Amino acid sequence: MVGLVLVSHSAGLAAEAVALAKGIAGAGVPVAAAGGTEDGGLGTSVDLVEAAVRGVDQGDGVVLIPDLGSSVLTARLLEEDGRIVVADVPFVEGAIAAAVAAGADAPLADVLASAEESRTFRKL
């Protein structure tokens, strides 16, 4: 199953987004939070993202979903063609779409495409 890592400047935001994604897609979907810095502050940490990737990687690939700014740059440092990809998507909607696709055992390219489709979701 494809794993997901939600990369945020805030540990709390990342953790709550993971809880929401798992609540909708199922507790068995490998989704991890990588938010904040090692000392609990706001920011991003390549070490926390790497640890999260290791935690969700089941051999089918990992999608990184960053919130904004430096989290995107941090996530891009870890990209590996065909194995670890960064999704340019809305944080919450993209996470949920990707988690549902991963939970349906979709391959990496399809999980990424599902996340990317969330850019077109309208609320009204």
Backbone as a chain_set.jsonl record, in Angstrom:
{"seq": "MVGLVLVSHSAGLAAEAVALAKGIAGAGVPVAAAGGTEDGGLGTSVDLVEAAVRGVDQGDGVVLIPDLGSSVLTARLLEEDGRIVVADVPFVEGAIAAAVAAGADAPLADVLASAEESRTFRKL", "coords": {"N": [[0.844, -1.175, 0.0], [0.473, 2.258, -0.759], [2.164, 4.792, 0.991], [1.603, 7.769, 2.975], [2.793, 11.005, 3.786], [2.225, 13.765, 5.716], [3.328, 16.918, 5.584], [3.961, 19.583, 7.542], [4.239, 22.943, 8.861], [3.412, 22.963, 11.406], [3.179, 20.817, 14.121], [0.811, 20.076, 15.38], [-1.179, 20.679, 13.451], [-0.445, 18.904, 11.388], [-0.77, 16.418, 12.714], [-3.528, 16.42, 13.323], [-4.619, 16.535, 10.753], [-3.771, 14.068, 9.803], [-5.276, 12.416, 11.524], [-7.864, 13.04, 10.635], [-7.738, 12.187, 7.928], [-7.243, 9.423, 8.284], [-9.535, 8.79, 9.699], [-11.474, 9.039, 7.752], [-10.53, 7.486, 5.56], [-9.735, 5.105, 6.72], [-8.267, 3.328, 9.406], [-6.144, 1.675, 8.819], [-4.678, 2.694, 6.748], [-1.512, 3.761, 5.725], [-0.53, 6.578, 7.006], [1.321, 9.343, 7.976], [2.356, 11.956, 10.2], [4.475, 14.751, 9.796], [5.373, 17.221, 11.285], [6.331, 20.52, 12.262], [9.277, 21.308, 14.241], [12.127, 19.557, 15.666], [12.31, 20.444, 18.285], [9.768, 21.114, 18.933], [8.837, 23.469, 17.892], [7.524, 25.834, 15.435], [7.954, 25.134, 12.001], [9.914, 23.226, 9.651], [11.335, 19.959, 9.349], [13.796, 18.064, 7.952], [14.719, 15.684, 9.029], [12.55, 14.755, 10.581], [10.698, 14.348, 8.54], [11.989, 12.388, 7.005], [12.003, 10.27, 8.889], [9.26, 9.844, 9.138], [8.67, 9.01, 6.53], [10.073, 6.57, 6.457], [8.499, 5.233, 8.307], [6.019, 4.86, 7.027], [6.515, 3.64, 4.631], [5.84, 0.986, 2.678], [6.867, -0.28, 0.563], [5.534, 0.298, -1.792], [5.685, 2.876, -2.549], [5.688, 6.394, -1.65], [3.782, 9.25, -0.924], [4.341, 12.618, -0.484], [2.819, 15.257, 1.169], [2.944, 18.511, 1.376], [2.361, 21.522, 3.354], [2.933, 24.425, 2.897], [5.291, 26.82, 1.52], [8.441, 26.507, 3.013], [8.052, 23.861, 3.748], [7.438, 22.605, 1.408], [9.86, 22.838, 0.049], [11.467, 21.297, 1.756], [10.233, 18.772, 1.505], [10.719, 18.298, -1.202], [13.426, 17.777, -1.19], [13.567, 15.136, -0.565], [12.506, 13.678, -2.623], [12.329, 10.872, -4.761], [12.6, 9.49, -7.804], [9.825, 7.759, -8.932], [9.455, 6.536, -6.473], [9.316, 8.167, -4.113], [7.23, 10.841, -4.02], [6.22, 14.267, -4.451], [3.24, 15.914, -3.779], [1.509, 18.498, -5.279], [-0.818, 19.953, -3.935], [-3.976, 20.959, -2.352], [-3.747, 21.022, 1.167], [-5.484, 19.632, 3.13], [-7.669, 18.56, 1.572], [-6.242, 17.238, -0.436], [-4.812, 15.377, 1.101], [-6.873, 13.76, 2.101], [-8.06, 12.767, -0.267], [-5.867, 11.363, -1.343], [-5.427, 9.503, 0.713], [-7.783, 7.977, 0.664], [-7.56, 6.816, -1.891], [-5.142, 5.407, -1.551], [-5.967, 3.657, 0.442], [-7.65, 2.074, -1.037], [-5.893, 0.523, -2.264], [-4.584, 1.547, -4.509], [-2.102, 2.133, -7.072], [1.024, 4.001, -6.856], [1.103, 6.136, -8.816], [-1.621, 6.532, -9.278], [-2.575, 7.221, -6.753], [-1.254, 9.642, -6.402], [-2.427, 11.038, -8.566], [-5.091, 11.113, -7.707], [-4.848, 12.732, -5.452], [-3.989, 15.079, -6.735], [-6.238, 15.7, -8.223], [-7.811, 16.837, -6.343], [-7.378, 19.535, -6.403], [-9.29, 20.615, -8.005], [-11.66, 20.462, -6.657], [-14.668, 21.864, -5.639], [-16.349, 23.904, -3.272], [-18.75, 25.142, -3.321]], "CA": [[0.0, 0.0, 0.0], [1.199, 3.525, -0.825], [2.163, 5.548, 2.233], [1.467, 9.219, 2.866], [3.365, 11.817, 4.854], [1.714, 15.125, 5.702], [4.433, 17.762, 6.025], [3.432, 20.884, 7.918], [5.018, 23.76, 9.78], [2.829, 22.772, 12.732], [2.982, 19.414, 14.505], [-0.599, 19.898, 15.671], [-1.922, 20.651, 12.2], [-0.139, 17.652, 10.706], [-1.373, 15.305, 13.456], [-4.985, 16.459, 13.162], [-4.92, 16.175, 9.366], [-3.617, 12.608, 9.739], [-6.436, 11.828, 12.193], [-9.001, 13.203, 9.74], [-7.547, 11.304, 6.771], [-7.439, 8.035, 8.721], [-10.924, 8.639, 10.071], [-12.269, 8.895, 6.535], [-10.023, 6.421, 4.68], [-9.531, 3.861, 7.464], [-7.106, 3.356, 10.298], [-5.059, 0.861, 8.28], [-3.933, 3.407, 5.701], [-0.266, 4.288, 6.301], [-0.418, 8.035, 6.916], [2.095, 9.85, 9.115], [2.557, 13.394, 10.314], [5.828, 15.263, 9.965], [5.1, 18.633, 11.474], [7.134, 21.268, 13.209], [10.695, 21.022, 14.396], [12.444, 18.588, 16.711], [12.116, 21.028, 19.615], [8.359, 21.435, 19.107], [8.507, 24.774, 17.337], [7.012, 25.909, 14.074], [8.988, 24.97, 10.993], [9.963, 21.891, 9.065], [12.563, 19.224, 9.656], [14.05, 16.956, 7.04], [14.858, 14.462, 9.828], [11.206, 14.277, 10.919], [10.073, 13.847, 7.313], [12.638, 11.103, 6.695], [11.511, 9.263, 9.832], [7.872, 9.551, 8.768], [8.72, 8.217, 5.297], [10.442, 5.205, 6.847], [7.39, 4.644, 9.039], [4.865, 4.51, 6.177], [6.963, 2.999, 3.388], [5.59, -0.456, 2.626], [7.439, -0.776, -0.683], [4.734, 0.687, -2.957], [5.886, 4.295, -2.772], [5.234, 7.338, -0.629], [3.398, 10.578, -1.388], [4.537, 13.681, 0.498], [1.87, 16.348, 0.973], [3.374, 19.642, 2.203], [1.377, 22.594, 3.478], [3.322, 25.62, 2.15], [6.627, 27.38, 1.693], [9.628, 25.671, 3.242], [7.717, 22.431, 3.819], [7.543, 22.125, 0.027], [11.29, 22.691, -0.226], [11.943, 20.149, 2.537], [9.711, 17.558, 0.873], [11.384, 18.083, -2.492], [14.758, 17.209, -0.938], [13.447, 13.685, -0.375], [11.932, 13.034, -3.805], [13.072, 9.82, -5.469], [11.781, 9.178, -8.965], [9.103, 6.499, -8.901], [9.357, 5.965, -5.13], [8.837, 9.209, -3.201], [6.785, 11.953, -4.853], [5.6, 15.388, -3.754], [1.966, 16.299, -4.376], [1.208, 19.926, -5.265], [-2.267, 19.858, -3.714], [-4.452, 21.524, -1.088], [-3.271, 20.145, 2.244], [-6.498, 18.739, 3.697], [-8.38, 17.849, 0.518], [-5.289, 16.325, -1.074], [-4.514, 14.28, 2.026], [-8.014, 12.846, 2.158], [-8.172, 12.079, -1.561], [-4.765, 10.402, -1.447], [-5.629, 8.426, 1.684], [-8.853, 7.1, 0.16], [-6.99, 6.04, -2.997], [-4.176, 4.45, -0.993], [-6.741, 2.635, 1.145], [-8.216, 1.181, -2.057], [-4.716, -0.169, -2.798], [-4.193, 2.1, -5.804], [-0.652, 2.309, -7.213], [1.56, 5.327, -6.556], [0.682, 7.14, -9.795], [-3.05, 6.798, -9.102], [-2.731, 7.945, -5.488], [-0.836, 11.003, -6.709], [-3.453, 11.632, -9.427], [-6.268, 11.39, -6.866], [-4.519, 13.919, -4.663], [-3.947, 16.233, -7.636], [-7.604, 16.013, -8.619], [-8.436, 17.651, -5.276], [-7.241, 20.96, -6.754], [-10.485, 21.059, -8.72], [-12.836, 20.345, -5.808], [-15.316, 23.121, -5.299], [-17.181, 23.798, -2.069], [-20.074, 25.684, -3.665]], "C": [[0.892, 1.242, 0.0], [1.067, 4.241, 0.523], [2.068, 7.037, 1.963], [2.138, 9.887, 4.045], [2.852, 13.236, 4.673], [2.746, 16.017, 6.372], [3.891, 19.16, 6.288], [4.412, 21.633, 8.798], [4.58, 23.541, 11.223], [2.611, 21.296, 13.017], [1.506, 19.137, 14.751], [-1.44, 19.805, 14.412], [-1.694, 19.338, 11.47], [-0.82, 16.475, 11.39], [-2.887, 15.268, 13.276], [-5.397, 16.114, 11.737], [-4.763, 14.672, 9.158], [-4.837, 11.931, 10.368], [-7.673, 11.912, 11.304], [-8.904, 12.25, 8.554], [-7.785, 9.843, 7.145], [-8.887, 7.782, 9.132], [-11.82, 8.421, 8.871], [-11.835, 7.681, 5.723], [-9.835, 5.087, 5.39], [-8.22, 3.892, 8.224], [-5.91, 2.587, 9.746], [-4.24, 1.533, 7.198], [-2.676, 4.014, 6.33], [-0.088, 5.779, 6.037], [0.316, 8.502, 8.167], [2.207, 11.365, 9.04], [4.043, 13.692, 10.461], [5.686, 16.771, 10.077], [6.008, 19.268, 12.504], [8.592, 20.858, 13.206], [10.916, 20.05, 15.549], [12.192, 19.13, 18.117], [10.676, 21.492, 19.846], [7.937, 22.782, 18.556], [7.883, 24.684, 15.96], [8.174, 25.818, 13.102], [8.902, 23.59, 10.398], [11.326, 21.274, 9.342], [12.716, 18.061, 8.697], [14.176, 15.636, 7.811], [13.495, 13.892, 10.208], [10.497, 13.713, 9.694], [10.676, 12.501, 6.929], [12.138, 9.991, 7.604], [10.075, 8.865, 9.503], [7.817, 8.698, 7.502], [9.062, 6.766, 5.631], [9.27, 4.497, 7.532], [6.22, 4.203, 8.176], [5.243, 3.748, 4.921], [6.785, 1.489, 3.47], [6.088, -1.062, 1.319], [6.686, -0.385, -1.936], [4.85, 2.168, -3.272], [5.29, 5.137, -1.668], [4.921, 8.665, -1.304], [3.595, 11.552, -0.229], [3.575, 14.816, 0.161], [2.264, 17.49, 1.917], [2.297, 20.71, 2.284], [1.778, 23.825, 2.659], [4.786, 25.95, 2.379], [7.74, 26.374, 1.892], [9.292, 24.196, 3.411], [7.769, 21.814, 2.424], [9.008, 21.887, -0.313], [11.872, 21.49, 0.51], [11.495, 18.847, 1.893], [10.445, 17.261, -0.43], [12.799, 17.533, -2.339], [14.72, 15.687, -0.888], [12.86, 12.959, -1.571], [12.887, 11.999, -4.389], [12.17, 9.328, -6.58], [11.155, 7.792, -8.855], [8.935, 5.878, -7.533], [8.806, 6.953, -4.115], [8.517, 10.429, -4.047], [6.141, 13.026, -3.981], [4.338, 15.774, -4.515], [1.742, 17.793, -4.187], [-0.315, 20.064, -5.164], [-2.672, 20.638, -2.464], [-4.19, 20.527, 0.038], [-4.33, 19.16, 2.726], [-7.178, 17.911, 2.614], [-7.477, 16.83, -0.179], [-4.965, 15.139, -0.207], [-5.652, 13.272, 2.055], [-8.154, 12.076, 0.853], [-7.086, 11.02, -1.716], [-4.96, 9.225, -0.501], [-6.712, 7.458, 1.234], [-8.321, 6.228, -0.97], [-5.995, 5.003, -2.493], [-4.901, 3.313, -0.285], [-7.416, 1.645, 0.208], [-7.118, 0.411, -2.774], [-4.336, 0.277, -4.21], [-2.67, 2.224, -5.872], [-0.258, 3.773, -7.013], [1.049, 6.398, -7.525], [-0.791, 7.508, -9.616], [-3.333, 7.531, -7.794], [-2.353, 9.408, -5.696], [-1.894, 11.711, -7.561], [-4.711, 11.963, -8.633], [-6.037, 12.63, -6.018], [-4.565, 15.166, -5.542], [-5.336, 16.644, -8.094], [-8.291, 16.907, -7.583], [-8.298, 19.148, -5.544], [-8.491, 21.499, -7.423], [-11.746, 20.973, -7.887], [-13.382, 21.734, -5.472], [-16.2, 22.895, -4.077], [-18.585, 24.318, -2.325], [-20.334, 25.505, -5.141]], "O": [[1.927, 1.278, 0.666], [-0.012, 4.283, 1.113], [2.404, 7.512, 0.878], [2.063, 9.397, 5.173], [3.022, 13.838, 3.613], [3.01, 15.894, 7.569], [3.421, 19.837, 5.374], [5.303, 21.038, 9.404], [5.301, 23.896, 12.155], [1.941, 20.602, 12.252], [1.002, 18.079, 14.373], [-2.318, 18.948, 14.311], [-2.644, 18.724, 10.985], [-1.391, 15.618, 10.715], [-3.463, 14.195, 13.096], [-6.424, 15.466, 11.534], [-5.537, 14.066, 8.417], [-5.372, 10.975, 9.805], [-8.447, 10.958, 11.227], [-9.879, 11.579, 8.214], [-8.45, 9.11, 6.412], [-9.406, 6.683, 8.936], [-12.815, 7.701, 8.957], [-12.68, 6.923, 5.247], [-9.781, 4.044, 4.739], [-7.209, 4.408, 7.748], [-4.778, 2.825, 10.165], [-3.214, 1.0, 6.774], [-2.76, 4.701, 7.349], [0.428, 6.189, 4.997], [-0.025, 8.106, 9.282], [2.158, 11.964, 7.966], [4.77, 12.983, 11.156], [5.854, 17.503, 9.102], [6.403, 18.638, 13.485], [9.072, 20.167, 12.308], [9.996, 19.76, 16.313], [11.894, 18.366, 19.035], [10.391, 22.177, 20.828], [6.791, 23.193, 18.737], [7.733, 23.6, 15.395], [9.25, 26.361, 13.352], [7.929, 22.867, 10.614], [12.322, 21.97, 9.539], [11.861, 17.177, 8.639], [13.783, 14.585, 7.304], [13.3, 12.678, 10.164], [9.779, 12.718, 9.792], [9.949, 11.575, 6.569], [11.875, 8.883, 7.137], [9.717, 7.69, 9.579], [7.012, 7.771, 7.409], [8.412, 5.843, 5.14], [9.077, 3.295, 7.35], [5.499, 3.274, 8.541], [4.364, 3.255, 4.214], [7.478, 0.803, 4.222], [5.778, -2.209, 0.999], [7.133, -0.693, -3.041], [4.174, 2.662, -4.175], [4.495, 4.661, -0.857], [5.683, 9.147, -2.143], [3.081, 11.337, 0.868], [3.518, 15.28, -0.978], [1.959, 17.449, 3.109], [1.431, 20.806, 1.413], [1.011, 24.235, 1.788], [5.429, 25.438, 3.296], [7.962, 25.498, 1.055], [10.169, 23.351, 3.233], [8.104, 20.639, 2.273], [9.359, 20.859, -0.892], [12.678, 20.747, -0.051], [12.29, 17.919, 1.75], [10.755, 16.107, -0.725], [13.318, 16.894, -3.254], [15.729, 15.028, -1.14], [12.727, 11.736, -1.538], [14.092, 12.228, -4.493], [11.088, 8.804, -6.318], [11.851, 6.787, -8.705], [8.34, 4.807, -7.414], [7.918, 6.606, -3.335], [9.391, 10.99, -4.707], [5.592, 12.738, -2.918], [4.359, 15.939, -5.735], [1.781, 18.294, -3.064], [-1.005, 20.265, -6.164], [-1.833, 20.945, -1.618], [-4.392, 19.324, -0.131], [-4.082, 17.954, 2.727], [-7.254, 16.687, 2.728], [-7.893, 15.709, -0.472], [-4.852, 14.016, -0.7], [-5.417, 12.064, 2.035], [-8.345, 10.86, 0.868], [-7.358, 9.908, -2.168], [-4.691, 8.081, -0.866], [-6.572, 6.247, 1.406], [-8.598, 5.029, -1.009], [-5.997, 3.859, -2.948], [-4.507, 2.151, -0.392], [-7.721, 0.517, 0.597], [-7.371, -0.27, -3.768], [-3.83, -0.514, -5.006], [-2.018, 2.401, -4.843], [-1.108, 4.663, -7.004], [0.606, 7.46, -7.087], [-1.165, 8.669, -9.786], [-4.232, 8.369, -7.734], [-3.048, 10.308, -5.223], [-2.221, 12.869, -7.298], [-5.333, 12.999, -8.871], [-6.922, 13.475, -5.882], [-5.116, 16.191, -5.141], [-5.582, 17.827, -8.329], [-9.228, 17.638, -7.903], [-9.033, 19.946, -4.963], [-8.731, 22.707, -7.412], [-12.812, 21.371, -8.356], [-12.646, 22.64, -5.079], [-16.736, 21.803, -3.887], [-19.516, 23.96, -1.603], [-21.393, 25.895, -5.633]]}, "num_chains": 1, "name": "protein.A"}
